[in-house]
PDB file of C-alpha atoms in Angstrom:
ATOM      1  CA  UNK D   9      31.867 -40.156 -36.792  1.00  0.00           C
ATOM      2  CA  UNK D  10      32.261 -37.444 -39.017  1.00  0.00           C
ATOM      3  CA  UNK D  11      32.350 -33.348 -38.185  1.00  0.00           C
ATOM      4  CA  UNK D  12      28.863 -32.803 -40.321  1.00  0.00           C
ATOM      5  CA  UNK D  13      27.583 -36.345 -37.958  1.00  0.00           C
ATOM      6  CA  UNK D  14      28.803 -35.152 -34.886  1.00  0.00           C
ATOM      7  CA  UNK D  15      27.602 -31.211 -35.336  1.00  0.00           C
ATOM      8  CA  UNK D  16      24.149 -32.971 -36.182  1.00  0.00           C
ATOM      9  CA  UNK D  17      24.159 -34.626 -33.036  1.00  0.00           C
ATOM     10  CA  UNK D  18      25.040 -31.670 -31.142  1.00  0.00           C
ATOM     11  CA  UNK D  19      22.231 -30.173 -33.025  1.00  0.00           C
ATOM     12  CA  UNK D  20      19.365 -32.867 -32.073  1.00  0.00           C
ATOM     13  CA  UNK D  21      20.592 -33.123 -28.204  1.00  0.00           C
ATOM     14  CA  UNK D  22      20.366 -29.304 -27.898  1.00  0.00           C
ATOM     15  CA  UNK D  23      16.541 -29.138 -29.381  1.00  0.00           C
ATOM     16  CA  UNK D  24      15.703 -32.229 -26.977  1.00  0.00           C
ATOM     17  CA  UNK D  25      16.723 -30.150 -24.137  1.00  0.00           C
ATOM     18  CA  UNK D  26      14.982 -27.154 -25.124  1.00  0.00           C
ATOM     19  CA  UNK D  27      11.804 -28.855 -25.784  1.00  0.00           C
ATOM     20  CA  UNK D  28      11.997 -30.611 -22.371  1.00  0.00           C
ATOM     21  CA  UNK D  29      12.146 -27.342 -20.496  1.00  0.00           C
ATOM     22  CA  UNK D  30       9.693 -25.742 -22.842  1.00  0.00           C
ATOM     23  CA  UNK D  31       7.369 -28.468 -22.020  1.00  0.00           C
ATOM     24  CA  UNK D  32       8.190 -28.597 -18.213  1.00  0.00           C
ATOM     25  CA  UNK D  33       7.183 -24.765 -18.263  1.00  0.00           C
ATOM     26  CA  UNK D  34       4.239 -25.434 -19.534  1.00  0.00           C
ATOM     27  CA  UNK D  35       2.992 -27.874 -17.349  1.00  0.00           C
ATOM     28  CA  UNK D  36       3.848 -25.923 -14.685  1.00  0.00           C
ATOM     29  CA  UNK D  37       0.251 -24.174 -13.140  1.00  0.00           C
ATOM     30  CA  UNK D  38       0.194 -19.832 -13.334  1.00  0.00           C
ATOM     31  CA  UNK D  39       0.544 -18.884  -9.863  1.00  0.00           C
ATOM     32  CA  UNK D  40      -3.458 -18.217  -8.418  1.00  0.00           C
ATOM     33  CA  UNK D  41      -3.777 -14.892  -8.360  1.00  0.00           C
ATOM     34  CA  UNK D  42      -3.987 -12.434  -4.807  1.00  0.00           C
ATOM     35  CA  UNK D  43      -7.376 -11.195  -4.463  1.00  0.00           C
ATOM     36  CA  UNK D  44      -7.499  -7.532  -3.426  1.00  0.00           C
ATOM     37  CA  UNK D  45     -10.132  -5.393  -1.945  1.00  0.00           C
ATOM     38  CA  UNK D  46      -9.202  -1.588  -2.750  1.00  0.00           C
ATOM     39  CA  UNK D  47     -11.589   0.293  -0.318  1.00  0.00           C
ATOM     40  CA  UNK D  48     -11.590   3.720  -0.885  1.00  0.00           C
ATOM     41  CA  UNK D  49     -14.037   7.024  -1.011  1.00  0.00           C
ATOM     42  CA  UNK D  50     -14.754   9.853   1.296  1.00  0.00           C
ATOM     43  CA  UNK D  51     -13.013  13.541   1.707  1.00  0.00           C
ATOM     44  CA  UNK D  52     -10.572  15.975   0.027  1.00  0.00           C
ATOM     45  CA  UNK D  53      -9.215  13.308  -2.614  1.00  0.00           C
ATOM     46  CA  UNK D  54      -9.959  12.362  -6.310  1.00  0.00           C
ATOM     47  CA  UNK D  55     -10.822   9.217  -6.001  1.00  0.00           C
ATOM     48  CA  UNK D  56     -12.950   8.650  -8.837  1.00  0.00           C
ATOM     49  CA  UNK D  57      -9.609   8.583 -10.651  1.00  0.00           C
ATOM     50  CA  UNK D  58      -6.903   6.881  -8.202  1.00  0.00           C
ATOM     51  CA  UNK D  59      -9.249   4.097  -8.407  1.00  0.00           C
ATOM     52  CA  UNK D  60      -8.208   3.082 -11.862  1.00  0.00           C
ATOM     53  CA  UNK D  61      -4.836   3.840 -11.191  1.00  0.00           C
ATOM     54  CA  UNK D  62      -4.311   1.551  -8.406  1.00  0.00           C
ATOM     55  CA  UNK D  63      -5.810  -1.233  -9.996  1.00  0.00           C
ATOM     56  CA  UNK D  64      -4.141  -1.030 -13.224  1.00  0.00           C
ATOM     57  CA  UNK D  65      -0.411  -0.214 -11.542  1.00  0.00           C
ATOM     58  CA  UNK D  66      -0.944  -3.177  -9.304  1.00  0.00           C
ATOM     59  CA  UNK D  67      -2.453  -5.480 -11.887  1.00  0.00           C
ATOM     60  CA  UNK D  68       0.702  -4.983 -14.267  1.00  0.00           C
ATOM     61  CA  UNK D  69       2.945  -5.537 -11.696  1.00  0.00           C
ATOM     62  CA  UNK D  70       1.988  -8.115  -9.692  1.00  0.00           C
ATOM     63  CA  UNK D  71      -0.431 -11.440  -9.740  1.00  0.00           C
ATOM     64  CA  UNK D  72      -3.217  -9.543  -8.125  1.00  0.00           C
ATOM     65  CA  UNK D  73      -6.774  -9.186  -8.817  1.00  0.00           C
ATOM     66  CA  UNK D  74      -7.911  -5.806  -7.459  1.00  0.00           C
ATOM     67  CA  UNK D  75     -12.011  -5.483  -6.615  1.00  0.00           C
ATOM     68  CA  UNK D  76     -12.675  -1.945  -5.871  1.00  0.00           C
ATOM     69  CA  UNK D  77     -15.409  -0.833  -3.106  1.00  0.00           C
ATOM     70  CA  UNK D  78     -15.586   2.714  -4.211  1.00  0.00           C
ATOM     71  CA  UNK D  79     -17.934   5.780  -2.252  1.00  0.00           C
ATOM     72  CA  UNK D  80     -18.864   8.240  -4.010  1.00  0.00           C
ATOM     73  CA  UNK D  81     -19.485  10.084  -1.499  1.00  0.00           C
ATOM     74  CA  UNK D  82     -17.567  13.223  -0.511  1.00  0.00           C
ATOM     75  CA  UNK D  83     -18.141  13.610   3.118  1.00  0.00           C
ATOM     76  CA  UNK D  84     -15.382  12.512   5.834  1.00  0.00           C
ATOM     77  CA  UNK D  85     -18.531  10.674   7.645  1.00  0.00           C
ATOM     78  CA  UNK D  86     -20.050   8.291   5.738  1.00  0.00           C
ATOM     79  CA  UNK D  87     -19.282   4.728   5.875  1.00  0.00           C
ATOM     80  CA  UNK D  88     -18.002   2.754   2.672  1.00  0.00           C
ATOM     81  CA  UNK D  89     -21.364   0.482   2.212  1.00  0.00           C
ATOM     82  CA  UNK D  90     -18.466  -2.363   1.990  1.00  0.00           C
ATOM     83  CA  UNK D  91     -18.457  -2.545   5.206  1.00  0.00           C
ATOM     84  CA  UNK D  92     -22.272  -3.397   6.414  1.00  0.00           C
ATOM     85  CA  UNK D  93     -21.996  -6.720   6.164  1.00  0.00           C
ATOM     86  CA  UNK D  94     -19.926  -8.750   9.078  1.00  0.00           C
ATOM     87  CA  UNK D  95     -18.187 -10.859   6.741  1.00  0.00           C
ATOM     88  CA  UNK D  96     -17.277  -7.614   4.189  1.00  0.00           C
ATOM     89  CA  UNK D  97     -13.965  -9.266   3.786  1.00  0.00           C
ATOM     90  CA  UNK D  98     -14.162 -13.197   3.490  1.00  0.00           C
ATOM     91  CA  UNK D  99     -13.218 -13.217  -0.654  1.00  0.00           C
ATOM     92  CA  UNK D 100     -10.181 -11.843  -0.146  1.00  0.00           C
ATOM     93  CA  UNK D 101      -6.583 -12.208   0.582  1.00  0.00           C
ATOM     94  CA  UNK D 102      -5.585  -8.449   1.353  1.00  0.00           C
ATOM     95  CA  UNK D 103      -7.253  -4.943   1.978  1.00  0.00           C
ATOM     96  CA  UNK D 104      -6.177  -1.947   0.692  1.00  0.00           C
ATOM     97  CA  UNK D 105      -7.134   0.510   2.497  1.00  0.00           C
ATOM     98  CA  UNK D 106      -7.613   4.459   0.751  1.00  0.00           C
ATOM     99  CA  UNK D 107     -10.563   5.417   2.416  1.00  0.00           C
ATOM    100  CA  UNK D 108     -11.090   9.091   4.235  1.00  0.00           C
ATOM    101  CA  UNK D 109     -13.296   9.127   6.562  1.00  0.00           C
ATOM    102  CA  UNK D 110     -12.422  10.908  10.161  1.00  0.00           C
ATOM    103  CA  UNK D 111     -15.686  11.298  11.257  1.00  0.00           C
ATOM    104  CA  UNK D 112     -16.749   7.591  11.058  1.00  0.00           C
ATOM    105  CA  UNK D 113     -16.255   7.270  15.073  1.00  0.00           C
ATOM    106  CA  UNK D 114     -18.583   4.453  15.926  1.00  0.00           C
ATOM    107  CA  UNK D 115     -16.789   1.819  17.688  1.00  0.00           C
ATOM    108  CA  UNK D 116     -18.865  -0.984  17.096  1.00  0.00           C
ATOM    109  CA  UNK D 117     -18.278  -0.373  13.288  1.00  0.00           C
ATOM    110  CA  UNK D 118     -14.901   0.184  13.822  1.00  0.00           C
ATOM    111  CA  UNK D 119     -14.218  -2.927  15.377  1.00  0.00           C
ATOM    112  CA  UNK D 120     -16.119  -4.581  12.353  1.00  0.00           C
ATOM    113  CA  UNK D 121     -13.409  -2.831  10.347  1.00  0.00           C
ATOM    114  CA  UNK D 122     -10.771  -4.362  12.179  1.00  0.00           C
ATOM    115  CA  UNK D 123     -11.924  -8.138  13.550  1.00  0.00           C
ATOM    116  CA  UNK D 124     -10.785  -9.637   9.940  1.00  0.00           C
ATOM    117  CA  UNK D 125      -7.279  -8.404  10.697  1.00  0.00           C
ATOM    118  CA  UNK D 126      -6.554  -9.127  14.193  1.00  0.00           C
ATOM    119  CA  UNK D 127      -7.589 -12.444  12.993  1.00  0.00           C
ATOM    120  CA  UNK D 128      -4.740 -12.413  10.437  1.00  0.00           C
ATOM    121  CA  UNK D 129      -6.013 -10.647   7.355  1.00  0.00           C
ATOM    122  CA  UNK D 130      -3.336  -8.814   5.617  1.00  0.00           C
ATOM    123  CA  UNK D 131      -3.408  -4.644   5.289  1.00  0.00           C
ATOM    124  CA  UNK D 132      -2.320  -2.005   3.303  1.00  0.00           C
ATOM    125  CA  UNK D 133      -2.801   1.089   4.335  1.00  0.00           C
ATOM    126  CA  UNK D 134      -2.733   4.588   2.148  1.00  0.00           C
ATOM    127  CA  UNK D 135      -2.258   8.486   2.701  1.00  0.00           C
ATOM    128  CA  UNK D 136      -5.189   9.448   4.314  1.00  0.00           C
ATOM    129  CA  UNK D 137      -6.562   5.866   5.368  1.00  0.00           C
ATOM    130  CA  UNK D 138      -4.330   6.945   8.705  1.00  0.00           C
ATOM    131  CA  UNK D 139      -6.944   9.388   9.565  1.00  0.00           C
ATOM    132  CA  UNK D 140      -9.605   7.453   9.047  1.00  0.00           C
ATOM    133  CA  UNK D 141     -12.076   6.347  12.047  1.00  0.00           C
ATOM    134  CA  UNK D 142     -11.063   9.165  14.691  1.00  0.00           C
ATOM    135  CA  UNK D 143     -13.195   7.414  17.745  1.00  0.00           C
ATOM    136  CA  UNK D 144     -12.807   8.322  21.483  1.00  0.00           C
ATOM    137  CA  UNK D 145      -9.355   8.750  22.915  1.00  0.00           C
ATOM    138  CA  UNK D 146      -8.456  10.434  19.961  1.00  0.00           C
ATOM    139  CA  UNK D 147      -5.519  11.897  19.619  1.00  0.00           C
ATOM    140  CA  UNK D 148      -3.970   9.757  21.664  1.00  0.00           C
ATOM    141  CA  UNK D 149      -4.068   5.584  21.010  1.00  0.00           C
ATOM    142  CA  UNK D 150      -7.414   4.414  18.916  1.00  0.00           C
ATOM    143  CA  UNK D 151      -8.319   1.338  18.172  1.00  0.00           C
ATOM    144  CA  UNK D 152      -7.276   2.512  14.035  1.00  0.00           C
ATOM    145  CA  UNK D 153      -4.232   4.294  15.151  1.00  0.00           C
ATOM    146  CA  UNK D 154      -3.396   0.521  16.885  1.00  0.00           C
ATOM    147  CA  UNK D 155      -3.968  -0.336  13.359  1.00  0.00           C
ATOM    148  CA  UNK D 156      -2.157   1.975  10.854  1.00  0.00           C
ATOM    149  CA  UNK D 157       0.853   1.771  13.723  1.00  0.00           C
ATOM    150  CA  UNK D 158       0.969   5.507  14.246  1.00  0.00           C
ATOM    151  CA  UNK D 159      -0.515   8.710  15.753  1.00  0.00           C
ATOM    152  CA  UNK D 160      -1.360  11.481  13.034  1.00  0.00           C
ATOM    153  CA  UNK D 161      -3.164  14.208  13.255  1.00  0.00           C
ATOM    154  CA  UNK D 162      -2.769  16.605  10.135  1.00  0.00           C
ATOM    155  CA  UNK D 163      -0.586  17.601   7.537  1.00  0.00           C
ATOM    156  CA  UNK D 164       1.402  20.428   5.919  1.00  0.00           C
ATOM    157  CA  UNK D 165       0.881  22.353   3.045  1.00  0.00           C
ATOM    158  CA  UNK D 166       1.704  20.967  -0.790  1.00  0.00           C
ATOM    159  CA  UNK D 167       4.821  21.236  -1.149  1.00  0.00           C
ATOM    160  CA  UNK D 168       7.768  19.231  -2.364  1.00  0.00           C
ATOM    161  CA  UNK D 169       9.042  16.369  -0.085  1.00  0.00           C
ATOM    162  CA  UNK D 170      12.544  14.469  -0.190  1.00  0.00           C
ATOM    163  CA  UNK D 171      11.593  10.924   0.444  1.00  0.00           C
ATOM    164  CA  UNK D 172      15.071   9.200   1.992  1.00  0.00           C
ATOM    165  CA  UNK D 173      14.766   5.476   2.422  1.00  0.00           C
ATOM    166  CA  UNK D 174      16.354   4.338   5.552  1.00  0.00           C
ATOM    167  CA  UNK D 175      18.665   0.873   6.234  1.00  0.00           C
ATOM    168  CA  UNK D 176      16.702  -1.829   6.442  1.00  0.00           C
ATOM    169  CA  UNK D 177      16.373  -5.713   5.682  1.00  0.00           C
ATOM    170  CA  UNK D 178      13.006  -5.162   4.573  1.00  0.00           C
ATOM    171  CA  UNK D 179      12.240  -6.692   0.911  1.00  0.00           C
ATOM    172  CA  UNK D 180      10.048  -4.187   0.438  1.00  0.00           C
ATOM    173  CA  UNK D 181      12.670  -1.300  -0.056  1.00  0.00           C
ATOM    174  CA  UNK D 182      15.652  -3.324  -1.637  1.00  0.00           C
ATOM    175  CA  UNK D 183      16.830  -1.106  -4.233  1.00  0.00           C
ATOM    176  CA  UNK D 184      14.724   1.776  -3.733  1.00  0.00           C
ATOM    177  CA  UNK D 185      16.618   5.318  -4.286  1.00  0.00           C
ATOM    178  CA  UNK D 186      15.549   8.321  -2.713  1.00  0.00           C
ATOM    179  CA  UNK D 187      13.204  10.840  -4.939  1.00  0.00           C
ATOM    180  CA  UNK D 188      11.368  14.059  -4.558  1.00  0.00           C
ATOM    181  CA  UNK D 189       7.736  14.050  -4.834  1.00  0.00           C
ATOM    182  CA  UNK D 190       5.995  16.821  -6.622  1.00  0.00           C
ATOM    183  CA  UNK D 191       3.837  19.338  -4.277  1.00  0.00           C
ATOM    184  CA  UNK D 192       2.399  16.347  -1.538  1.00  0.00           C
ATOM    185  CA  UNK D 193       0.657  16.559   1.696  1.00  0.00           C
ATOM    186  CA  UNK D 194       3.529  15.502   4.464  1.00  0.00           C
ATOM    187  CA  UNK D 195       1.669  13.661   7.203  1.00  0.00           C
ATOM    188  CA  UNK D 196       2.809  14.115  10.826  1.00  0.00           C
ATOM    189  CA  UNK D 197       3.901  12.150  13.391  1.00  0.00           C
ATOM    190  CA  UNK D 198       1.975  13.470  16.067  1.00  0.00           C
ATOM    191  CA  UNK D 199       3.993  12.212  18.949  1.00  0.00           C
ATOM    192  CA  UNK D 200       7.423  11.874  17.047  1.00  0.00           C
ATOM    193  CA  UNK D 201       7.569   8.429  16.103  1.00  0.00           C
ATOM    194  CA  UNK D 202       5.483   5.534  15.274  1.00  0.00           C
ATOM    195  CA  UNK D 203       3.721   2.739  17.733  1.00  0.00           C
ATOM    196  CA  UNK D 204       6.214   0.426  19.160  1.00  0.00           C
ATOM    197  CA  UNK D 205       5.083  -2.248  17.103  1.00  0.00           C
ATOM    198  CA  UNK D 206       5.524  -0.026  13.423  1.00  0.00           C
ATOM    199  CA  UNK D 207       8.953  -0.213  11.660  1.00  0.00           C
ATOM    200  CA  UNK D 208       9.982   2.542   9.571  1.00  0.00           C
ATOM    201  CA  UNK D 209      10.927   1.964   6.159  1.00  0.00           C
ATOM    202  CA  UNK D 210      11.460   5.919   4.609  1.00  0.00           C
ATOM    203  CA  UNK D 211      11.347   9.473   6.128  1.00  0.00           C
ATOM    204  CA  UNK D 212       9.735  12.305   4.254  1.00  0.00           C
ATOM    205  CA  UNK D 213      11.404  15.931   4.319  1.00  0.00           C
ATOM    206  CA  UNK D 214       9.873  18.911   3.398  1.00  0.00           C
ATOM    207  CA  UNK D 215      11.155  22.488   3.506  1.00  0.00           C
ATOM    208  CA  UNK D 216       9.941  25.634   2.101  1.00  0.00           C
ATOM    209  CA  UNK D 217       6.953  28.453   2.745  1.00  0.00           C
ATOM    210  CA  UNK D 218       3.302  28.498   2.532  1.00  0.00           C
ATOM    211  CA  UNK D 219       1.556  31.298   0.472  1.00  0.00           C
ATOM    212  CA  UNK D 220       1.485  33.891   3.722  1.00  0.00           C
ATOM    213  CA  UNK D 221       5.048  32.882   4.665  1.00  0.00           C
ATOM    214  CA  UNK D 222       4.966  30.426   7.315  1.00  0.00           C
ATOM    215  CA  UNK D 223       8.007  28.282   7.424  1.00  0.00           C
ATOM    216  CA  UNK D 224       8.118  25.108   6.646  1.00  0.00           C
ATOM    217  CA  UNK D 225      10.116  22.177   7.876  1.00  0.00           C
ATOM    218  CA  UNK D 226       9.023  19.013   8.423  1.00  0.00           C
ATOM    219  CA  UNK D 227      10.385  15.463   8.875  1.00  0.00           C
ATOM    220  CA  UNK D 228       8.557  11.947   9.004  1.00  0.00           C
ATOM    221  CA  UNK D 229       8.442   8.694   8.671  1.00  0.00           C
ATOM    222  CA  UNK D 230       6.313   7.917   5.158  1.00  0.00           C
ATOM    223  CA  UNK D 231       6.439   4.419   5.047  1.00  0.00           C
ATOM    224  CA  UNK D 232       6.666   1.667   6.855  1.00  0.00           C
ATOM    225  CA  UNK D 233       5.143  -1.705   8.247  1.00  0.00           C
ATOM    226  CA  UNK D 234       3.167  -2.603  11.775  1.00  0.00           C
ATOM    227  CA  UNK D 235       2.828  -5.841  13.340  1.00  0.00           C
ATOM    228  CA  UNK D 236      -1.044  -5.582  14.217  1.00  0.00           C
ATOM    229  CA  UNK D 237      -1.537  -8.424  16.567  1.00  0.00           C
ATOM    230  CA  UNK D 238       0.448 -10.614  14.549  1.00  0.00           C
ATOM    231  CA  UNK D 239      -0.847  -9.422  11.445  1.00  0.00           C
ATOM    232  CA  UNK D 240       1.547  -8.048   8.234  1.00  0.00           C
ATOM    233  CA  UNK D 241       0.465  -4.277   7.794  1.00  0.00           C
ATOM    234  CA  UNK D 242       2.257  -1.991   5.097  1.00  0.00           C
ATOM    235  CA  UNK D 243       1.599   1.083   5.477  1.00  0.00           C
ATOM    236  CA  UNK D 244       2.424   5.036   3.062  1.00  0.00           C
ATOM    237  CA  UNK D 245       1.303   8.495   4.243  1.00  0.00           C
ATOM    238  CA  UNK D 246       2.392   9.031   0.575  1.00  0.00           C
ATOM    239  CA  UNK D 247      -0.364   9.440  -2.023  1.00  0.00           C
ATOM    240  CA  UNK D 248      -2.079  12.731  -2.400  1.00  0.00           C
ATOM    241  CA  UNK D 249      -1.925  13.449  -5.781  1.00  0.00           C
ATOM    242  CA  UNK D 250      -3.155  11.524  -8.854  1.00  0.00           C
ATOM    243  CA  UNK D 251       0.869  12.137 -10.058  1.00  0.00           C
ATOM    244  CA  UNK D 252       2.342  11.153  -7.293  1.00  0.00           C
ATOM    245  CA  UNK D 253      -0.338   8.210  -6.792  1.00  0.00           C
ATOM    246  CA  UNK D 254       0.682   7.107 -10.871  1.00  0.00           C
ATOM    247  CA  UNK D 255       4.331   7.461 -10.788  1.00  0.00           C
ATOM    248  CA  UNK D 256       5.980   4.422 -11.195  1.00  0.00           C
ATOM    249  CA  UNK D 257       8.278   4.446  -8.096  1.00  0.00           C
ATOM    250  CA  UNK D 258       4.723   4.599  -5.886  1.00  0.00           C
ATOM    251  CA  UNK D 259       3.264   1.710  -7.646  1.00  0.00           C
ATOM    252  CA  UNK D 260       6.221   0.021  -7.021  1.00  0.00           C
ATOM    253  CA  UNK D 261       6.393   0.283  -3.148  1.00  0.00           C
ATOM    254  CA  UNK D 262       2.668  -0.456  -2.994  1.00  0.00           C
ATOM    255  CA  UNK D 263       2.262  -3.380  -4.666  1.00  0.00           C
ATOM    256  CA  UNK D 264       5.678  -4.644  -2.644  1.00  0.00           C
ATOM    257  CA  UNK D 265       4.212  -3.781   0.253  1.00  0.00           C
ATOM    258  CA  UNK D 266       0.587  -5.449  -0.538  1.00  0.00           C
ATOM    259  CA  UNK D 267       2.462  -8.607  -1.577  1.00  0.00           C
ATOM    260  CA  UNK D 268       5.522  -8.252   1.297  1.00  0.00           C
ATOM    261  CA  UNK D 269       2.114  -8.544   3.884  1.00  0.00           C
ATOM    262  CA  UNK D 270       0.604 -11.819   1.944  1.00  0.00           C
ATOM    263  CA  UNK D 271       3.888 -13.734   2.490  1.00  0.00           C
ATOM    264  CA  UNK D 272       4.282 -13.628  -1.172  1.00  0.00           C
ATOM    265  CA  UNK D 273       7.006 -10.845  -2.167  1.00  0.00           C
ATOM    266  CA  UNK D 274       8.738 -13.440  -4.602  1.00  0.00           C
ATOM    267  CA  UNK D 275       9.150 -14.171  -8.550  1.00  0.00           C
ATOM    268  CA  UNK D 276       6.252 -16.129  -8.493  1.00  0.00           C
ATOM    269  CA  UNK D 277       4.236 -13.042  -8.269  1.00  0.00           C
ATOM    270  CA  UNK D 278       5.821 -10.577  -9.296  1.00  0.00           C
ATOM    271  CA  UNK D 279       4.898 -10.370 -13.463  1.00  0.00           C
ATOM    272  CA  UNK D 280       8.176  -9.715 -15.793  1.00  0.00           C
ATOM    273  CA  UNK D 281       9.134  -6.241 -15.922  1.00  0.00           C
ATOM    274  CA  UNK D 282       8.157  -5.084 -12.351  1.00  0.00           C
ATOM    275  CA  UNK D 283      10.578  -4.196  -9.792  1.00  0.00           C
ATOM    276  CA  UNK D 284      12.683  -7.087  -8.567  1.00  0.00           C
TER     277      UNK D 284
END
């Protein structure tokens, strides 16, 4: 066989193979996509806008279709209309929870709230969802603090904070490097650590002065995850600020997190591009 012959061959064989994984790619199915409740609304936040943001950050980074229950309204007492109906959360795969609302303390619709995830429902849980639903008992162990998988009870002035990601085998961190946040609300830890069944994932430092002088030195855990009767809970006390809420690194560890509680923190669903 001659050189031209044999360089043909080479040629044909090569295009055969590509074609056969070209086709096999396409038969393969797109991965169904997770479908996301974003629940937010309520106090001190502009929600209006972190709406949008959240939905579009998670959308281009991960197989997730995001349906947002927005309130309008600006009261820490009034109850996401989401939630009137007993089976609020039956379409969906995950909740995201964003909502502000301290002074919802009713137990029965608190417990509405949270029968879809003792029964397994995946969580995520943001900034000042962890002092939502501020019922009896409070501050000591609610039935949402046995939720978010910590006590808090307020937060210091906007300032700065040094976010330092701890060890950990978690997915959800794996390559994460520590940043600064721009001026953010640094949620305590009102008893000095998190519920026995929470696992923390990054501390928050802040230093500094408020505007009459009061020092200022805090240190937190920001992130982590709860096991919530079995159920996969990620959970940020990150998030104030439409910045901080759009900057790519927060996107990021949210839409790990939403996907590390599905069970489904893989290539699969994460699109090209996003954090890996």
């Amino acid at each position: 066989m001659s050189l031209m012959s044999r360089f043909s061959l080479m040629v044909a064989v090569v295009a055969a193979a590509l074609s056969a994984i070209n086709l096999a790619s396409a038969q393969q199915p797109a991965v169904k996509p997770l479908k996301a409740l974003l629940v937010l609304g309520g106090c001190c936040h502009d929600y209006k806008e972190q709406q949008d943001i959240l939905k579009k950050g998670i959308a281009e980074r991960a197989a997730v279709e995001v349906t947002i229950a927005y309130d309008p309204d600006t009261t820490n007492m009034h109850l996401n209309p989401v939630y009137e109906k007993p089976n609020w959360a039956t379409d969906y795969d995950v909740i995201i929870h964003d909502e502000c609302s301290s002074n919802v303390k009713d137990l029965a619709v608190i417990e509405r709230i949270l029968a879809p995830h003792r029964k397994g429902l995946p969580a995520v849980i943001l900034h000042c969802g962890m002092h939502s639903y501020r019922s009896e008992g409070y501050p000591e162990v609610t039935p949402w603090f046995e939720f978010t998988g910590v006590q808090s009870t307020g937060h210091g002035p906007q300032l700065p904070i040094d976010i330092e990601f701890l060890p950990s085998a978690s997915p959800i961190t794996k390559g994460f490097e520590n940043w600064q946040t721009i001026n953010e609300e640094l949620y305590n830890n009102s008893v000095g650590r998190l519920l026995d069944t929470a696992t923390p994932l990054a501390r928050g430092k802040q230093k500094g002065s408020t505007k009459t002088g009061k020092t200022v030195d805090g240190d937190y855990v920001v992130v982590w995850t709860n096991n919530y009767h079995g159920t996969k809970v990620f959970a940020t006390t990150l998030g104030h600020n439409n910045a901080t809420v759009a900057d790519p690194r927060y996107l990021d560890l949210v839409t790990r997190g939403l996907l590390w509680s599905c069970g489904k923190l893989d290539e699969k669903h994460l699109k090209s591009g996003a954090k890996k």
